Amino acid sequence: MKRKIAIIGGGIVGASAAYYLSQLPGGDQLSVTLYDDGVGQATKAAAGIISPWLSKRRNQQWYQLAKDGATTLMTLARKANLSTDIYHQTGTIVTRTNEKDLKDLYELAQTRRHEAPDMGEVELLTAQEVQKRLPLLTNPQPGIFVSGGARIDGEAFISELLTQAQRVNLTVKQERVTLDATGNILASAGTQRFDNVILAAGAWLKDLIEPLGLTADVRPQKGQLIELIVPDYPTQENMPVLMPEGERDFIPFGHGKLIVGATHDDEGQFDLNITQEATDDLLKSAQHFDQSLTRDHLVQSKVGTRAYTPDFSPFFGRLTSHPHLLVASGLGASGLTTGPLIGRLLAGTLLYGGTPDWSNYEKNLSHYIH
């Protein structure tokens, strides 16, 4: 008889876990059901940059997770044969206006290249050289080019992973479910019992585990981005993405599509309404680099809800009080980078058991779940 596995949450962690449960050895002995109503999901509203290597965050566990997450994504993209519309290693440009800051950043990049070969080539660029690679820009700044960087369409990414998993062992149910006090799933069809459950509900994890007598130190944060239509340069599909100093990310996707964002609204929490204030903020940020952009270029806005912990670090693992339950949350704005690796680690421990040591990636779960 096949083991029955459930996943609650179809965002970056849940979709990645479902994909790996269909691909790893032993996956053919599983029957996997994923529950998600899709409302407010951060990944569906996300497009982002995969380039963690120049981060100056002091949390070395987070950096190791993000660094290895970027490598995981490179491998996954090849194995899953993802199109360049979904994931494309275009390279990233990180800008600085201060000459000393730029030099310090370049030295940091050279240092980290030795321990992160997937960074690829590192180049110091003048403002004119940046503009040559990103002809959309009318006000370029000098920066550092990292060839291993990539862009990713979050919604298209999880859709493709789930489609591939559904060909093997996955059933997707578009509904919101809850848990009872023992960890069974309460769904529209009644109480559902599974051998193992992955709780990947993001900012909703706190409410999800309340019936278990547990609480999670996660808080919601609203994020909004905008899509603009821009001239379709012949080279646009391969243009690097821009991580400008003090501004929103600037992500050309090819075919005249430009993504700018996203905002970080702690007060907005679970509010999914598109606001004029956020739209204006994002457009103004884009105009710092392309003065030709106006409101007439706006195609659409998207809103989602991220999950953050007090120390801005993600957590994941098996609940000691309920060993058949595995959890993950708190990925924040780096979810597109760290989520696929977390999904793979959870899928692996679910398939093969054991108590893996993930202390190089995270603090103990007891720091976040009580």
PDB file of N, CA and C in Angstrom, residues 42-140:
ATOM      1  N   ALA A  42       2.193  34.155  -1.519  1.00  0.00           N
ATOM      2  CA  ALA A  42       3.290  35.054  -1.896  1.00  0.00           C
ATOM      3  C   ALA A  42       3.893  34.678  -3.238  1.00  0.00           C
ATOM      4  N   THR A  43       4.096  33.381  -3.489  1.00  0.00           N
ATOM      5  CA  THR A  43       4.805  32.963  -4.698  1.00  0.00           C
ATOM      6  C   THR A  43       4.022  33.309  -5.960  1.00  0.00           C
ATOM      7  N   LYS A  44       2.689  33.179  -5.932  1.00  0.00           N
ATOM      8  CA  LYS A  44       1.883  33.479  -7.112  1.00  0.00           C
ATOM      9  C   LYS A  44       1.999  34.949  -7.503  1.00  0.00           C
ATOM     10  N   ALA A  45       2.321  35.802  -6.545  1.00  0.00           N
ATOM     11  CA  ALA A  45       2.429  37.235  -6.810  1.00  0.00           C
ATOM     12  C   ALA A  45       3.876  37.681  -6.948  1.00  0.00           C
ATOM     13  N   ALA A  46       4.791  36.726  -7.087  1.00  0.00           N
ATOM     14  CA  ALA A  46       6.215  37.065  -6.998  1.00  0.00           C
ATOM     15  C   ALA A  46       6.956  36.831  -8.304  1.00  0.00           C
ATOM     16  N   ALA A  47       7.869  37.742  -8.579  1.00  0.00           N
ATOM     17  CA  ALA A  47       8.910  37.537  -9.584  1.00  0.00           C
ATOM     18  C   ALA A  47      10.167  38.089  -8.945  1.00  0.00           C
ATOM     19  N   GLY A  48      11.275  37.397  -9.076  1.00  0.00           N
ATOM     20  CA  GLY A  48      12.412  37.820  -8.289  1.00  0.00           C
ATOM     21  C   GLY A  48      13.752  37.516  -8.901  1.00  0.00           C
ATOM     22  N   ILE A  49      14.764  37.874  -8.128  1.00  0.00           N
ATOM     23  CA  ILE A  49      16.153  37.737  -8.525  1.00  0.00           C
ATOM     24  C   ILE A  49      16.809  36.679  -7.646  1.00  0.00           C
ATOM     25  N   ILE A  50      17.530  35.765  -8.286  1.00  0.00           N
ATOM     26  CA  ILE A  50      18.280  34.743  -7.552  1.00  0.00           C
ATOM     27  C   ILE A  50      19.746  35.147  -7.598  1.00  0.00           C
ATOM     28  N   SER A  51      20.191  35.810  -6.549  1.00  0.00           N
ATOM     29  CA  SER A  51      21.581  36.287  -6.507  1.00  0.00           C
ATOM     30  C   SER A  51      21.952  36.647  -5.075  1.00  0.00           C
ATOM     31  N   PRO A  52      22.148  35.641  -4.210  1.00  0.00           N
ATOM     32  CA  PRO A  52      22.364  35.917  -2.784  1.00  0.00           C
ATOM     33  C   PRO A  52      23.801  36.238  -2.401  1.00  0.00           C
ATOM     34  N   TRP A  53      24.736  36.124  -3.332  1.00  0.00           N
ATOM     35  CA  TRP A  53      26.149  36.070  -2.960  1.00  0.00           C
ATOM     36  C   TRP A  53      26.721  37.386  -2.453  1.00  0.00           C
ATOM     37  N   LEU A  54      26.124  38.508  -2.807  1.00  0.00           N
ATOM     38  CA  LEU A  54      26.664  39.801  -2.369  1.00  0.00           C
ATOM     39  C   LEU A  54      25.896  40.375  -1.191  1.00  0.00           C
ATOM     40  N   SER A  55      25.023  39.572  -0.598  1.00  0.00           N
ATOM     41  CA  SER A  55      24.292  40.027   0.579  1.00  0.00           C
ATOM     42  C   SER A  55      25.260  40.262   1.741  1.00  0.00           C
ATOM     43  N   LYS A  56      25.000  41.324   2.506  1.00  0.00           N
ATOM     44  CA  LYS A  56      25.825  41.620   3.680  1.00  0.00           C
ATOM     45  C   LYS A  56      25.119  41.252   4.981  1.00  0.00           C
ATOM     46  N   ARG A  57      24.072  40.434   4.881  1.00  0.00           N
ATOM     47  CA  ARG A  57      23.431  39.957   6.104  1.00  0.00           C
ATOM     48  C   ARG A  57      24.441  39.179   6.934  1.00  0.00           C
ATOM     49  N   ARG A  58      24.457  39.437   8.243  1.00  0.00           N
ATOM     50  CA  ARG A  58      25.432  38.799   9.128  1.00  0.00           C
ATOM     51  C   ARG A  58      25.064  37.366   9.480  1.00  0.00           C
ATOM     52  N   ASN A  59      23.838  36.974   9.228  1.00  0.00           N
ATOM     53  CA  ASN A  59      23.363  35.637   9.558  1.00  0.00           C
ATOM     54  C   ASN A  59      23.978  34.623   8.590  1.00  0.00           C
ATOM     55  N   GLN A  60      25.001  33.931   9.033  1.00  0.00           N
ATOM     56  CA  GLN A  60      25.704  32.995   8.163  1.00  0.00           C
ATOM     57  C   GLN A  60      24.880  31.750   7.852  1.00  0.00           C
ATOM     58  N   GLN A  61      23.969  31.367   8.755  1.00  0.00           N
ATOM     59  CA  GLN A  61      23.095  30.240   8.455  1.00  0.00           C
ATOM     60  C   GLN A  61      22.191  30.586   7.275  1.00  0.00           C
ATOM     61  N   TRP A  62      21.635  31.808   7.287  1.00  0.00           N
ATOM     62  CA  TRP A  62      20.807  32.227   6.160  1.00  0.00           C
ATOM     63  C   TRP A  62      21.625  32.259   4.870  1.00  0.00           C
ATOM     64  N   TYR A  63      22.856  32.765   4.946  1.00  0.00           N
ATOM     65  CA  TYR A  63      23.662  32.861   3.726  1.00  0.00           C
ATOM     66  C   TYR A  63      23.956  31.477   3.147  1.00  0.00           C
ATOM     67  N   GLN A  64      24.267  30.524   4.015  1.00  0.00           N
ATOM     68  CA  GLN A  64      24.529  29.167   3.523  1.00  0.00           C
ATOM     69  C   GLN A  64      23.284  28.576   2.867  1.00  0.00           C
ATOM     70  N   LEU A  65      22.120  28.820   3.479  1.00  0.00           N
ATOM     71  CA  LEU A  65      20.868  28.324   2.912  1.00  0.00           C
ATOM     72  C   LEU A  65      20.593  28.980   1.561  1.00  0.00           C
ATOM     73  N   ALA A  66      20.778  30.294   1.486  1.00  0.00           N
ATOM     74  CA  ALA A  66      20.518  31.009   0.235  1.00  0.00           C
ATOM     75  C   ALA A  66      21.527  30.629  -0.842  1.00  0.00           C
ATOM     76  N   LYS A  67      22.792  30.493  -0.466  1.00  0.00           N
ATOM     77  CA  LYS A  67      23.835  30.110  -1.429  1.00  0.00           C
ATOM     78  C   LYS A  67      23.539  28.726  -2.007  1.00  0.00           C
ATOM     79  N   ASP A  68      23.245  27.774  -1.129  1.00  0.00           N
ATOM     80  CA  ASP A  68      22.937  26.426  -1.606  1.00  0.00           C
ATOM     81  C   ASP A  68      21.578  26.377  -2.304  1.00  0.00           C
ATOM     82  N   GLY A  69      20.687  27.290  -1.912  1.00  0.00           N
ATOM     83  CA  GLY A  69      19.403  27.381  -2.588  1.00  0.00           C
ATOM     84  C   GLY A  69      19.554  27.811  -4.034  1.00  0.00           C
ATOM     85  N   ALA A  70      20.449  28.766  -4.287  1.00  0.00           N
ATOM     86  CA  ALA A  70      20.697  29.204  -5.658  1.00  0.00           C
ATOM     87  C   ALA A  70      21.244  28.050  -6.498  1.00  0.00           C
ATOM     88  N   THR A  71      22.121  27.237  -5.916  1.00  0.00           N
ATOM     89  CA  THR A  71      22.657  26.074  -6.614  1.00  0.00           C
ATOM     90  C   THR A  71      21.559  25.050  -6.889  1.00  0.00           C
ATOM     91  N   THR A  72      20.688  24.831  -5.894  1.00  0.00           N
ATOM     92  CA  THR A  72      19.576  23.905  -6.071  1.00  0.00           C
ATOM     93  C   THR A  72      18.692  24.329  -7.247  1.00  0.00           C
ATOM     94  N   LEU A  73      18.424  25.626  -7.343  1.00  0.00           N
ATOM     95  CA  LEU A  73      17.579  26.125  -8.423  1.00  0.00           C
ATOM     96  C   LEU A  73      18.215  25.898  -9.795  1.00  0.00           C
ATOM     97  N   MET A  74      19.523  26.115  -9.890  1.00  0.00           N
ATOM     98  CA  MET A  74      20.214  25.879 -11.160  1.00  0.00           C
ATOM     99  C   MET A  74      20.039  24.426 -11.597  1.00  0.00           C
ATOM    100  N   THR A  75      20.219  23.508 -10.651  1.00  0.00           N
ATOM    101  CA  THR A  75      20.100  22.085 -10.958  1.00  0.00           C
ATOM    102  C   THR A  75      18.667  21.713 -11.293  1.00  0.00           C
ATOM    103  N   LEU A  76      17.726  22.216 -10.512  1.00  0.00           N
ATOM    104  CA  LEU A  76      16.320  21.921 -10.729  1.00  0.00           C
ATOM    105  C   LEU A  76      15.864  22.418 -12.103  1.00  0.00           C
ATOM    106  N   ALA A  77      16.300  23.629 -12.476  1.00  0.00           N
ATOM    107  CA  ALA A  77      15.889  24.200 -13.764  1.00  0.00           C
ATOM    108  C   ALA A  77      16.311  23.315 -14.927  1.00  0.00           C
ATOM    109  N   ARG A  78      17.505  22.737 -14.820  1.00  0.00           N
ATOM    110  CA  ARG A  78      17.980  21.841 -15.888  1.00  0.00           C
ATOM    111  C   ARG A  78      17.199  20.529 -15.878  1.00  0.00           C
ATOM    112  N   LYS A  79      17.030  19.957 -14.689  1.00  0.00           N
ATOM    113  CA  LYS A  79      16.362  18.656 -14.581  1.00  0.00           C
ATOM    114  C   LYS A  79      14.896  18.746 -15.010  1.00  0.00           C
ATOM    115  N   ALA A  80      14.234  19.834 -14.623  1.00  0.00           N
ATOM    116  CA  ALA A  80      12.817  19.996 -14.952  1.00  0.00           C
ATOM    117  C   ALA A  80      12.613  20.626 -16.323  1.00  0.00           C
ATOM    118  N   ASN A  81      13.726  20.953 -16.996  1.00  0.00           N
ATOM    119  CA  ASN A  81      13.676  21.537 -18.342  1.00  0.00           C
ATOM    120  C   ASN A  81      12.800  22.789 -18.363  1.00  0.00           C
ATOM    121  N   LEU A  82      13.056  23.700 -17.411  1.00  0.00           N
ATOM    122  CA  LEU A  82      12.264  24.926 -17.320  1.00  0.00           C
ATOM    123  C   LEU A  82      12.605  25.864 -18.470  1.00  0.00           C
ATOM    124  N   SER A  83      11.601  26.495 -19.028  1.00  0.00           N
ATOM    125  CA  SER A  83      11.835  27.464 -20.102  1.00  0.00           C
ATOM    126  C   SER A  83      12.473  28.722 -19.533  1.00  0.00           C
ATOM    127  N   THR A  84      13.087  29.504 -20.403  1.00  0.00           N
ATOM    128  CA  THR A  84      13.724  30.748 -19.959  1.00  0.00           C
ATOM    129  C   THR A  84      12.696  31.800 -19.554  1.00  0.00           C
ATOM    130  N   ASP A  85      11.431  31.606 -19.913  1.00  0.00           N
ATOM    131  CA  ASP A  85      10.384  32.511 -19.417  1.00  0.00           C
ATOM    132  C   ASP A  85      10.127  32.284 -17.930  1.00  0.00           C
ATOM    133  N   ILE A  86      10.469  31.082 -17.445  1.00  0.00           N
ATOM    134  CA  ILE A  86      10.261  30.754 -16.034  1.00  0.00           C
ATOM    135  C   ILE A  86      11.511  31.056 -15.208  1.00  0.00           C
ATOM    136  N   TYR A  87      12.637  30.545 -15.654  1.00  0.00           N
ATOM    137  CA  TYR A  87      13.917  30.728 -14.945  1.00  0.00           C
ATOM    138  C   TYR A  87      14.990  30.955 -15.994  1.00  0.00           C
ATOM    139  N   HIS A  88      15.757  32.026 -15.819  1.00  0.00           N
ATOM    140  CA  HIS A  88      16.776  32.334 -16.815  1.00  0.00           C
ATOM    141  C   HIS A  88      18.000  32.929 -16.117  1.00  0.00           C
ATOM    142  N   GLN A  89      19.149  32.315 -16.376  1.00  0.00           N
ATOM    143  CA  GLN A  89      20.399  32.772 -15.766  1.00  0.00           C
ATOM    144  C   GLN A  89      20.982  33.906 -16.619  1.00  0.00           C
ATOM    145  N   THR A  90      20.428  35.078 -16.428  1.00  0.00           N
ATOM    146  CA  THR A  90      20.818  36.258 -17.207  1.00  0.00           C
ATOM    147  C   THR A  90      21.998  37.004 -16.597  1.00  0.00           C
ATOM    148  N   GLY A  91      22.302  36.708 -15.337  1.00  0.00           N
ATOM    149  CA  GLY A  91      23.270  37.504 -14.587  1.00  0.00           C
ATOM    150  C   GLY A  91      22.568  38.646 -13.879  1.00  0.00           C
ATOM    151  N   THR A  92      23.194  39.141 -12.832  1.00  0.00           N
ATOM    152  CA  THR A  92      22.638  40.266 -12.071  1.00  0.00           C
ATOM    153  C   THR A  92      23.661  41.388 -11.990  1.00  0.00           C
ATOM    154  N   ILE A  93      23.128  42.603 -11.879  1.00  0.00           N
ATOM    155  CA  ILE A  93      23.969  43.781 -11.665  1.00  0.00           C
ATOM    156  C   ILE A  93      23.526  44.430 -10.356  1.00  0.00           C
ATOM    157  N   VAL A  94      24.459  44.579  -9.437  1.00  0.00           N
ATOM    158  CA  VAL A  94      24.211  45.235  -8.155  1.00  0.00           C
ATOM    159  C   VAL A  94      24.911  46.588  -8.194  1.00  0.00           C
ATOM    160  N   THR A  95      24.157  47.671  -8.026  1.00  0.00           N
ATOM    161  CA  THR A  95      24.738  49.004  -8.188  1.00  0.00           C
ATOM    162  C   THR A  95      25.084  49.660  -6.854  1.00  0.00           C
ATOM    163  N   ARG A  96      26.053  50.561  -6.928  1.00  0.00           N
ATOM    164  CA  ARG A  96      26.436  51.435  -5.823  1.00  0.00           C
ATOM    165  C   ARG A  96      26.836  52.798  -6.399  1.00  0.00           C
ATOM    166  N   THR A  97      26.437  53.860  -5.723  1.00  0.00           N
ATOM    167  CA  THR A  97      26.791  55.205  -6.204  1.00  0.00           C
ATOM    168  C   THR A  97      28.113  55.689  -5.612  1.00  0.00           C
ATOM    169  N   ASN A  98      28.460  55.190  -4.423  1.00  0.00           N
ATOM    170  CA  ASN A  98      29.699  55.590  -3.775  1.00  0.00           C
ATOM    171  C   ASN A  98      30.849  54.709  -4.260  1.00  0.00           C
ATOM    172  N   GLU A  99      31.945  55.341  -4.672  1.00  0.00           N
ATOM    173  CA  GLU A  99      33.065  54.598  -5.262  1.00  0.00           C
ATOM    174  C   GLU A  99      33.671  53.609  -4.277  1.00  0.00           C
ATOM    175  N   LYS A 100      33.813  54.009  -3.012  1.00  0.00           N
ATOM    176  CA  LYS A 100      34.384  53.097  -2.013  1.00  0.00           C
ATOM    177  C   LYS A 100      33.453  51.911  -1.756  1.00  0.00           C
ATOM    178  N   ASP A 101      32.152  52.179  -1.675  1.00  0.00           N
ATOM    179  CA  ASP A 101      31.191  51.089  -1.469  1.00  0.00           C
ATOM    180  C   ASP A 101      31.253  50.101  -2.628  1.00  0.00           C
ATOM    181  N   LEU A 102      31.403  50.627  -3.834  1.00  0.00           N
ATOM    182  CA  LEU A 102      31.482  49.763  -5.008  1.00  0.00           C
ATOM    183  C   LEU A 102      32.737  48.896  -4.961  1.00  0.00           C
ATOM    184  N   LYS A 103      33.858  49.501  -4.563  1.00  0.00           N
ATOM    185  CA  LYS A 103      35.110  48.754  -4.454  1.00  0.00           C
ATOM    186  C   LYS A 103      35.014  47.677  -3.382  1.00  0.00           C
ATOM    187  N   ASP A 104      34.401  48.029  -2.236  1.00  0.00           N
ATOM    188  CA  ASP A 104      34.228  47.047  -1.153  1.00  0.00           C
ATOM    189  C   ASP A 104      33.348  45.882  -1.600  1.00  0.00           C
ATOM    190  N   LEU A 105      32.301  46.199  -2.359  1.00  0.00           N
ATOM    191  CA  LEU A 105      31.414  45.162  -2.849  1.00  0.00           C
ATOM    192  C   LEU A 105      32.133  44.239  -3.830  1.00  0.00           C
ATOM    193  N   TYR A 106      32.968  44.810  -4.650  1.00  0.00           N
ATOM    194  CA  TYR A 106      33.734  44.016  -5.618  1.00  0.00           C
ATOM    195  C   TYR A 106      34.705  43.084  -4.892  1.00  0.00           C
ATOM    196  N   GLU A 107      35.338  43.582  -3.835  1.00  0.00           N
ATOM    197  CA  GLU A 107      36.250  42.744  -3.054  1.00  0.00           C
ATOM    198  C   GLU A 107      35.486  41.608  -2.367  1.00  0.00           C
ATOM    199  N   LEU A 108      34.274  41.915  -1.858  1.00  0.00           N
ATOM    200  CA  LEU A 108      33.452  40.878  -1.246  1.00  0.00           C
ATOM    201  C   LEU A 108      33.103  39.810  -2.277  1.00  0.00           C
ATOM    202  N   ALA A 109      32.763  40.242  -3.491  1.00  0.00           N
ATOM    203  CA  ALA A 109      32.415  39.298  -4.551  1.00  0.00           C
ATOM    204  C   ALA A 109      33.592  38.388  -4.885  1.00  0.00           C
ATOM    205  N   GLN A 110      34.784  38.956  -4.952  1.00  0.00           N
ATOM    206  CA  GLN A 110      35.959  38.156  -5.261  1.00  0.00           C
ATOM    207  C   GLN A 110      36.224  37.127  -4.162  1.00  0.00           C
ATOM    208  N   THR A 111      35.995  37.523  -2.913  1.00  0.00           N
ATOM    209  CA  THR A 111      36.197  36.600  -1.791  1.00  0.00           C
ATOM    210  C   THR A 111      35.198  35.451  -1.832  1.00  0.00           C
ATOM    211  N   ARG A 112      33.951  35.774  -2.082  1.00  0.00           N
ATOM    212  CA  ARG A 112      32.915  34.753  -2.035  1.00  0.00           C
ATOM    213  C   ARG A 112      32.938  33.830  -3.239  1.00  0.00           C
ATOM    214  N   ARG A 113      33.545  34.251  -4.311  1.00  0.00           N
ATOM    215  CA  ARG A 113      33.649  33.389  -5.494  1.00  0.00           C
ATOM    216  C   ARG A 113      34.368  32.080  -5.180  1.00  0.00           C
ATOM    217  N   HIS A 114      35.326  32.136  -4.265  1.00  0.00           N
ATOM    218  CA  HIS A 114      36.124  30.948  -3.952  1.00  0.00           C
ATOM    219  C   HIS A 114      35.283  29.851  -3.299  1.00  0.00           C
ATOM    220  N   GLU A 115      34.266  30.255  -2.524  1.00  0.00           N
ATOM    221  CA  GLU A 115      33.430  29.264  -1.848  1.00  0.00           C
ATOM    222  C   GLU A 115      32.086  29.074  -2.544  1.00  0.00           C
ATOM    223  N   ALA A 116      31.840  29.845  -3.595  1.00  0.00           N
ATOM    224  CA  ALA A 116      30.569  29.752  -4.321  1.00  0.00           C
ATOM    225  C   ALA A 116      30.841  29.830  -5.819  1.00  0.00           C
ATOM    226  N   PRO A 117      31.368  28.749  -6.407  1.00  0.00           N
ATOM    227  CA  PRO A 117      31.702  28.778  -7.833  1.00  0.00           C
ATOM    228  C   PRO A 117      30.502  29.038  -8.737  1.00  0.00           C
ATOM    229  N   ASP A 118      29.278  28.779  -8.237  1.00  0.00           N
ATOM    230  CA  ASP A 118      28.097  29.023  -9.059  1.00  0.00           C
ATOM    231  C   ASP A 118      27.821  30.509  -9.262  1.00  0.00           C
ATOM    232  N   MET A 119      28.552  31.365  -8.561  1.00  0.00           N
ATOM    233  CA  MET A 119      28.447  32.797  -8.839  1.00  0.00           C
ATOM    234  C   MET A 119      28.837  33.105 -10.278  1.00  0.00           C
ATOM    235  N   GLY A 120      29.746  32.313 -10.807  1.00  0.00           N
ATOM    236  CA  GLY A 120      30.224  32.566 -12.158  1.00  0.00           C
ATOM    237  C   GLY A 120      31.232  33.701 -12.195  1.00  0.00           C
ATOM    238  N   GLU A 121      31.236  34.435 -13.294  1.00  0.00           N
ATOM    239  CA  GLU A 121      32.179  35.535 -13.463  1.00  0.00           C
ATOM    240  C   GLU A 121      31.705  36.786 -12.736  1.00  0.00           C
ATOM    241  N   VAL A 122      32.660  37.566 -12.253  1.00  0.00           N
ATOM    242  CA  VAL A 122      32.370  38.821 -11.561  1.00  0.00           C
ATOM    243  C   VAL A 122      33.093  39.949 -12.288  1.00  0.00           C
ATOM    244  N   GLU A 123      32.353  41.015 -12.624  1.00  0.00           N
ATOM    245  CA  GLU A 123      32.950  42.135 -13.343  1.00  0.00           C
ATOM    246  C   GLU A 123      32.557  43.454 -12.688  1.00  0.00           C
ATOM    247  N   LEU A 124      33.502  44.377 -12.671  1.00  0.00           N
ATOM    248  CA  LEU A 124      33.248  45.733 -12.201  1.00  0.00           C
ATOM    249  C   LEU A 124      32.878  46.580 -13.415  1.00  0.00           C
ATOM    250  N   LEU A 125      31.679  47.202 -13.394  1.00  0.00           N
ATOM    251  CA  LEU A 125      31.171  47.923 -14.549  1.00  0.00           C
ATOM    252  C   LEU A 125      31.017  49.413 -14.267  1.00  0.00           C
ATOM    253  N   THR A 126      31.362  50.230 -15.241  1.00  0.00           N
ATOM    254  CA  THR A 126      31.062  51.658 -15.173  1.00  0.00           C
ATOM    255  C   THR A 126      29.578  51.859 -15.477  1.00  0.00           C
ATOM    256  N   ALA A 127      29.089  53.072 -15.231  1.00  0.00           N
ATOM    257  CA  ALA A 127      27.692  53.363 -15.542  1.00  0.00           C
ATOM    258  C   ALA A 127      27.403  53.147 -17.024  1.00  0.00           C
ATOM    259  N   GLN A 128      28.354  53.518 -17.879  1.00  0.00           N
ATOM    260  CA  GLN A 128      28.162  53.353 -19.318  1.00  0.00           C
ATOM    261  C   GLN A 128      28.103  51.872 -19.699  1.00  0.00           C
ATOM    262  N   GLU A 129      28.917  51.053 -19.032  1.00  0.00           N
ATOM    263  CA  GLU A 129      28.906  49.614 -19.310  1.00  0.00           C
ATOM    264  C   GLU A 129      27.622  48.967 -18.815  1.00  0.00           C
ATOM    265  N   VAL A 130      27.094  49.486 -17.701  1.00  0.00           N
ATOM    266  CA  VAL A 130      25.806  48.992 -17.208  1.00  0.00           C
ATOM    267  C   VAL A 130      24.708  49.309 -18.222  1.00  0.00           C
ATOM    268  N   GLN A 131      24.723  50.521 -18.746  1.00  0.00           N
ATOM    269  CA  GLN A 131      23.697  50.915 -19.713  1.00  0.00           C
ATOM    270  C   GLN A 131      23.790  50.093 -21.004  1.00  0.00           C
ATOM    271  N   LYS A 132      25.010  49.730 -21.392  1.00  0.00           N
ATOM    272  CA  LYS A 132      25.180  48.920 -22.597  1.00  0.00           C
ATOM    273  C   LYS A 132      24.511  47.563 -22.431  1.00  0.00           C
ATOM    274  N   ARG A 133      24.567  47.009 -21.221  1.00  0.00           N
ATOM    275  CA  ARG A 133      23.945  45.703 -20.977  1.00  0.00           C
ATOM    276  C   ARG A 133      22.454  45.822 -20.699  1.00  0.00           C
ATOM    277  N   LEU A 134      22.054  47.016 -20.223  1.00  0.00           N
ATOM    278  CA  LEU A 134      20.647  47.270 -19.933  1.00  0.00           C
ATOM    279  C   LEU A 134      20.220  48.547 -20.654  1.00  0.00           C
ATOM    280  N   PRO A 135      20.001  48.487 -21.961  1.00  0.00           N
ATOM    281  CA  PRO A 135      19.699  49.702 -22.723  1.00  0.00           C
ATOM    282  C   PRO A 135      18.387  50.368 -22.336  1.00  0.00           C
ATOM    283  N   LEU A 136      17.571  49.707 -21.527  1.00  0.00           N
ATOM    284  CA  LEU A 136      16.362  50.339 -21.005  1.00  0.00           C
ATOM    285  C   LEU A 136      16.687  51.549 -20.135  1.00  0.00           C
ATOM    286  N   LEU A 137      17.855  51.552 -19.522  1.00  0.00           N
ATOM    287  CA  LEU A 137      18.180  52.565 -18.523  1.00  0.00           C
ATOM    288  C   LEU A 137      18.519  53.905 -19.164  1.00  0.00           C
ATOM    289  N   THR A 138      17.954  54.974 -18.597  1.00  0.00           N
ATOM    290  CA  THR A 138      18.332  56.328 -19.003  1.00  0.00           C
ATOM    291  C   THR A 138      19.206  56.999 -17.946  1.00  0.00           C
ATOM    292  N   ASN A 139      19.259  56.388 -16.758  1.00  0.00           N
ATOM    293  CA  ASN A 139      20.064  56.939 -15.675  1.00  0.00           C
ATOM    294  C   ASN A 139      20.833  55.804 -14.994  1.00  0.00           C
ATOM    295  N   PRO A 140      21.805  55.224 -15.679  1.00  0.00           N
ATOM    296  CA  PRO A 140      22.524  54.067 -15.131  1.00  0.00           C
ATOM    297  C   PRO A 140      23.483  54.468 -14.014  1.00  0.00           C
TER     298      PRO A 140
END
